[in-house]
C-alpha positions as a LaTeX table, in Angstrom:
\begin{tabular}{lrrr}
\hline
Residue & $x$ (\AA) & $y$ (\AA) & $z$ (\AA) \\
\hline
Unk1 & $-8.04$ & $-51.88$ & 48.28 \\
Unk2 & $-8.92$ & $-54.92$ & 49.99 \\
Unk3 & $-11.33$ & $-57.57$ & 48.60 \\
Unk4 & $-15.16$ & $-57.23$ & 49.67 \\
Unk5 & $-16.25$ & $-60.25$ & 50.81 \\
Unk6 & $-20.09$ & $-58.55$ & 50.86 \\
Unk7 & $-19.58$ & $-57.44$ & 47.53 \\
Unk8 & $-18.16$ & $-60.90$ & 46.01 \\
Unk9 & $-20.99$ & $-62.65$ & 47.42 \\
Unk10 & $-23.70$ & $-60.50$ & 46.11 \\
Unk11 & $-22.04$ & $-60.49$ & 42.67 \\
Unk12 & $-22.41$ & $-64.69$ & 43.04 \\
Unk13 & $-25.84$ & $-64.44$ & 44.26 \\
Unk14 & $-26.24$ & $-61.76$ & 41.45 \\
Unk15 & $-24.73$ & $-64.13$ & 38.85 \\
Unk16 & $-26.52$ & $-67.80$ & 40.13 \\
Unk17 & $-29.74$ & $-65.78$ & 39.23 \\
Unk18 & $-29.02$ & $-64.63$ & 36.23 \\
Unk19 & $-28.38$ & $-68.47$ & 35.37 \\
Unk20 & $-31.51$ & $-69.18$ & 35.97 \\
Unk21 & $-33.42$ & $-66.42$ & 34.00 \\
Unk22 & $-33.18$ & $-63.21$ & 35.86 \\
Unk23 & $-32.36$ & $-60.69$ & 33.64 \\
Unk24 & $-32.27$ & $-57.89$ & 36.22 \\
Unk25 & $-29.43$ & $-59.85$ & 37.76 \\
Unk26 & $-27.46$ & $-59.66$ & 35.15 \\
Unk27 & $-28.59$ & $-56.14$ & 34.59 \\
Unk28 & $-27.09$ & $-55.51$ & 38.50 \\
Unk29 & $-23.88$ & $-57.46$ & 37.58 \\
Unk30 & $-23.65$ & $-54.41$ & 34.36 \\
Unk31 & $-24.78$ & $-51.29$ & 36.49 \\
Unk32 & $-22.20$ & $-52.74$ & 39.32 \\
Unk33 & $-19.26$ & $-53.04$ & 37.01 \\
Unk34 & $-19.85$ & $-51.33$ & 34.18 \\
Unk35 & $-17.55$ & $-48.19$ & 35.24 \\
Unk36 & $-14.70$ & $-50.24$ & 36.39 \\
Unk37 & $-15.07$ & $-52.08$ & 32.78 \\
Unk38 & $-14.88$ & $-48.82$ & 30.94 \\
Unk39 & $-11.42$ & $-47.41$ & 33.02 \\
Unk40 & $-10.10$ & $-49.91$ & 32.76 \\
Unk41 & $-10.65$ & $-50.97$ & 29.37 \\
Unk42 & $-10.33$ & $-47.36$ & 28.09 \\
Unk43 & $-6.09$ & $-47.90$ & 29.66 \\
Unk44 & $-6.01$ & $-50.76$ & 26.91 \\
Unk45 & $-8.29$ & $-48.56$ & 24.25 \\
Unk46 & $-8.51$ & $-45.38$ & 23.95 \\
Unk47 & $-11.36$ & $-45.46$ & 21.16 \\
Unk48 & $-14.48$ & $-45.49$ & 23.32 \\
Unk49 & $-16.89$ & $-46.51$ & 20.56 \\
Unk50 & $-14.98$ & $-50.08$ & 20.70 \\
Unk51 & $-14.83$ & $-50.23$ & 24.53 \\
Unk52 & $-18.35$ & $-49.94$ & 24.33 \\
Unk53 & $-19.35$ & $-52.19$ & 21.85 \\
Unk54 & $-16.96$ & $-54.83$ & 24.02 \\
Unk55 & $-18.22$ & $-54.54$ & 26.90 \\
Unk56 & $-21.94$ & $-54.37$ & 25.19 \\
Unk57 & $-20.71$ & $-57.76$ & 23.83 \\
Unk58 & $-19.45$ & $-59.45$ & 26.58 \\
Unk59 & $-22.82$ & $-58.78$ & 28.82 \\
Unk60 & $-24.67$ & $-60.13$ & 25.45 \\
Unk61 & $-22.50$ & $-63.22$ & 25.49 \\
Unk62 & $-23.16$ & $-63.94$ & 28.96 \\
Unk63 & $-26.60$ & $-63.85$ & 28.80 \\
Unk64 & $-26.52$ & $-66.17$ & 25.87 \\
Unk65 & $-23.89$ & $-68.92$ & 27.70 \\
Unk66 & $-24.98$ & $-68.77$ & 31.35 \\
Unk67 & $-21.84$ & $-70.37$ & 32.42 \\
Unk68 & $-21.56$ & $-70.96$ & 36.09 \\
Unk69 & $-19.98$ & $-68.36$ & 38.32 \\
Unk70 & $-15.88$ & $-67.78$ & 38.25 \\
Unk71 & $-14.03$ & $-69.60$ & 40.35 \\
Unk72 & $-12.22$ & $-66.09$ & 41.12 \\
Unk73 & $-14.18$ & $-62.65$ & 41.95 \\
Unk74 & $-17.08$ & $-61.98$ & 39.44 \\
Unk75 & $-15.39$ & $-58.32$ & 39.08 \\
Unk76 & $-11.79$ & $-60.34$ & 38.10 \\
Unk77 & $-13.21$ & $-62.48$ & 35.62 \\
Unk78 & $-15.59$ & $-59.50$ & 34.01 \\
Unk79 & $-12.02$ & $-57.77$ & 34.07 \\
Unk80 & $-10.64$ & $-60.38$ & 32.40 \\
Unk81 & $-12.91$ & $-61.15$ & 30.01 \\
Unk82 & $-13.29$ & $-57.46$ & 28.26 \\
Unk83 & $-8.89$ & $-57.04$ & 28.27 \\
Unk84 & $-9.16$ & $-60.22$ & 25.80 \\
Unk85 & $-12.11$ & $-58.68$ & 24.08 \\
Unk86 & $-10.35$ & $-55.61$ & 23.50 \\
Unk87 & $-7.12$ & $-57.45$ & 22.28 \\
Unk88 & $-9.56$ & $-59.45$ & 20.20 \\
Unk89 & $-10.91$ & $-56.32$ & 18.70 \\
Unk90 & $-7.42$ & $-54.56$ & 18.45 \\
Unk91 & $-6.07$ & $-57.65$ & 16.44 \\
Unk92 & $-8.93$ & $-57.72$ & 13.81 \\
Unk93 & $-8.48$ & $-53.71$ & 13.55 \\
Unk94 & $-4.77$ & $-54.12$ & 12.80 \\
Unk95 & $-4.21$ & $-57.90$ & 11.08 \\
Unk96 & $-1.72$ & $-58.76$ & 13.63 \\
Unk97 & $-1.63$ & $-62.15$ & 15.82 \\
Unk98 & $-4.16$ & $-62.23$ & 18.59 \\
Unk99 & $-1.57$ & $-61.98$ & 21.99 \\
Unk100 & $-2.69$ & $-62.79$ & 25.82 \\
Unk101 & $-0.82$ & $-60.09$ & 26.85 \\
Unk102 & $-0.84$ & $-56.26$ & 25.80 \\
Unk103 & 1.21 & $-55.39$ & 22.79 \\
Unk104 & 4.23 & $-53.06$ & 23.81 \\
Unk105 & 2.75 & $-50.27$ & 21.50 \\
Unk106 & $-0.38$ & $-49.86$ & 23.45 \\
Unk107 & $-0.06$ & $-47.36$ & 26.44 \\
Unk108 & $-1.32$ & $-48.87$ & 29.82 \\
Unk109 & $-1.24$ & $-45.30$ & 31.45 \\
Unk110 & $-2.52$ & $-44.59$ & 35.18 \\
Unk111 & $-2.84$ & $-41.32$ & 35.86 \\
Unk112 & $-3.56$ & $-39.33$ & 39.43 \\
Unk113 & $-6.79$ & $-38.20$ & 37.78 \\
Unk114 & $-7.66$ & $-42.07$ & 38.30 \\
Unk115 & $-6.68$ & $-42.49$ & 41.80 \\
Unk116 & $-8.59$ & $-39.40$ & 42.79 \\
Unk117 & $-11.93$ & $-40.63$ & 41.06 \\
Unk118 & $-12.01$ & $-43.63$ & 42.57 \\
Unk119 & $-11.01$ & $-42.47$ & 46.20 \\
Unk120 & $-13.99$ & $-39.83$ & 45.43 \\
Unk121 & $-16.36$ & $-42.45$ & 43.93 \\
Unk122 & $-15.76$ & $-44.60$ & 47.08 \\
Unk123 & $-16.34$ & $-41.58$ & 49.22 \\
Unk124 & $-19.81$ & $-41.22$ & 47.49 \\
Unk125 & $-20.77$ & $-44.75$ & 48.04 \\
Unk126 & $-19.84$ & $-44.93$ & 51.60 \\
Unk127 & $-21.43$ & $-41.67$ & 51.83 \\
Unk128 & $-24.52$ & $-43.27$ & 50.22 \\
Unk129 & $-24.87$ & $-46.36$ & 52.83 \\
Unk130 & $-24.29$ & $-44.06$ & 55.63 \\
Unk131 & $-27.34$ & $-42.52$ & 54.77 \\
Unk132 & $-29.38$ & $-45.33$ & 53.90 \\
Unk133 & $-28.25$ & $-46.87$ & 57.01 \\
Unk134 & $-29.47$ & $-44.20$ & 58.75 \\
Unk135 & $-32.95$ & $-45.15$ & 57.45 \\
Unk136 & $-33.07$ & $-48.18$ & 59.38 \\
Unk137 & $-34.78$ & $-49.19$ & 62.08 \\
Unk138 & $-32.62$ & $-49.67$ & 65.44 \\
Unk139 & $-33.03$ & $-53.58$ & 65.38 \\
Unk140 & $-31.41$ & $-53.37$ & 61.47 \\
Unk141 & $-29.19$ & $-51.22$ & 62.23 \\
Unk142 & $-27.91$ & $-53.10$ & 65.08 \\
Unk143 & $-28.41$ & $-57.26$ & 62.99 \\
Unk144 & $-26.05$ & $-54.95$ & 60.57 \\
Unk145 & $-23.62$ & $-53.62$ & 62.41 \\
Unk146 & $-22.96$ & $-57.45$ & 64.67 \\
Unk147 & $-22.93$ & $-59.29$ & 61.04 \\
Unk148 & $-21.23$ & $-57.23$ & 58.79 \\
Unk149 & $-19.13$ & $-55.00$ & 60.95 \\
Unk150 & $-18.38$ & $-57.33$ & 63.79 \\
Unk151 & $-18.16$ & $-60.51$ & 61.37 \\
Unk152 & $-20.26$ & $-62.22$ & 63.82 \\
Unk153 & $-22.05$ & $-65.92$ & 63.29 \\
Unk154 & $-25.97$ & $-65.92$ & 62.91 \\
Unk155 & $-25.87$ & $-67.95$ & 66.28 \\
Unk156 & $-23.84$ & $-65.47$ & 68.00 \\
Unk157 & $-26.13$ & $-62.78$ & 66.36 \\
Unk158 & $-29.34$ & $-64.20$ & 68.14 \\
Unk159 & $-27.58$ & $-64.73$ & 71.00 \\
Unk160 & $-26.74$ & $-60.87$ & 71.64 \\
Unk161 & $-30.37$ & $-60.13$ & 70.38 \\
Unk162 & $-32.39$ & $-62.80$ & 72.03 \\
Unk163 & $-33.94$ & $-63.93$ & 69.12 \\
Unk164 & $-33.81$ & $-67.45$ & 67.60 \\
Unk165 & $-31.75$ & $-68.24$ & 64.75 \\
Unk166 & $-34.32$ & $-67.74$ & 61.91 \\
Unk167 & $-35.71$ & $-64.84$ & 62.91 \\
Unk168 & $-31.89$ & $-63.42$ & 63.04 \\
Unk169 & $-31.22$ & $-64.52$ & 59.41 \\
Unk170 & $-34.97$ & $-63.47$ & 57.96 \\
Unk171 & $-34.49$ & $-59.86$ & 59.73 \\
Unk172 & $-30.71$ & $-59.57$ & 58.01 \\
Unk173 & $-32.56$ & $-60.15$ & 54.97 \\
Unk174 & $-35.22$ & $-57.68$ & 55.44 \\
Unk175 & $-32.32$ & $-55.13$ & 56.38 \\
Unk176 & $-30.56$ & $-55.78$ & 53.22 \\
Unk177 & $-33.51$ & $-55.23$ & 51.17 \\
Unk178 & $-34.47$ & $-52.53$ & 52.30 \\
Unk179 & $-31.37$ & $-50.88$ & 52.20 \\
Unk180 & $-30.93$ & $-52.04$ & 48.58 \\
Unk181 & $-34.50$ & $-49.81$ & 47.50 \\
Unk182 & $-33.02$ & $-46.98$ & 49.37 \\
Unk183 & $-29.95$ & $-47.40$ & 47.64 \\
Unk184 & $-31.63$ & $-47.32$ & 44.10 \\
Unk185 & $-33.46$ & $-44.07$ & 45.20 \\
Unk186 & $-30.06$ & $-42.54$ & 46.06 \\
Unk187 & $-29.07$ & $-40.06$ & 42.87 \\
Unk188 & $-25.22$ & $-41.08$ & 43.22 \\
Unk189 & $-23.06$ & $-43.82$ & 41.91 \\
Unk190 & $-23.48$ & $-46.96$ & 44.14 \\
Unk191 & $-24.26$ & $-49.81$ & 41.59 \\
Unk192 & $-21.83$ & $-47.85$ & 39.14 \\
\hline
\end{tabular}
């Protein structure tokens, strides 16, 4: 799957205000990646009381450093950061030396069962913005579809709307927001 460039920035946004106090950010950055923390950390450990105390861990230790945001994805470097947990926590369960890379005698497995949940999970989300899109008001729908589907400038976005530049950017934002509380309404999976 290609890389989101929507998604990347809103986990940046998501983390530079969690730097500066907002604990519902970082509560976001957990609800957005918590899911892909757990498969992927339940390939490297199958005990599911210490993926969870990891990954528990890691969000604690975040919120207590407030480092600035990766260099690389936020989802990479949350990735990242609970494999070496989990090796950290494998080592101290077994007294062996603490390796960067998986030991031989644990079983990275990925099943079919995997690669159907996620194609079914992305189904549901797309599924999800559909209809919140839907929700929209024409002149939302439309700032959406020529910024995010089109890839198009904010200038070339006011252009094709007659509107000036501001008002192109502040009604994006109103868009986004809005779709975001219909989102959180939405029973299924989105921020999963």
């Amino acid at each position: 799957m290609l890389h989101d460039p929507i998604d990347h920035k809103q986990d940046i946004d998501c983390w530079l205000a969690f730097i500066q106090g907002n604990r519902d950010a970082l509560g976001l950055l957990f609800r957005r990646h918590y899911a892909d923390l757990f498969r992927y950390g339940n390939k490297i450990c199958a005990d599911t009381e210490i993926l969870e105390d990891c990954i528990q861990e890691l969000f604690i230790e975040l919120w207590q450093s407030k480092n600035a945001p990766p260099s690389i994805s936020v989802k990479a470097y949350l990735l990242k950061a609970i494999k070496y947990k989990l090796l950290k926590a494998l080592h101290k369960r077994s007294n062996t030396r603490l390796q960067a890379t998986l030991p031989e005698d644990i079983i990275f497995e990925i099943s079919y069962e995997t690669f159907i949940i996620d194609k079914q999970e992305h189904a549901e989300r797309t599924s999800s913005v559909l209809r919140a899109l839907e929700q929209l008001s024409a002149r939302q729908k439309e700032i959406i579809y020529l910024k995010f589907y089109q890839n198009l400038s904010y200038e070339e976005v006011s252009d094709i709307m007659n509107i000036n530049y501001q008002v192109a950017r502040n009604l994006l934002s109103q868009a986004i927001k809005t779709m975001k509380k219909i989102l959180q309404k939405l029973p299924l999976l989105l921020f999963a």
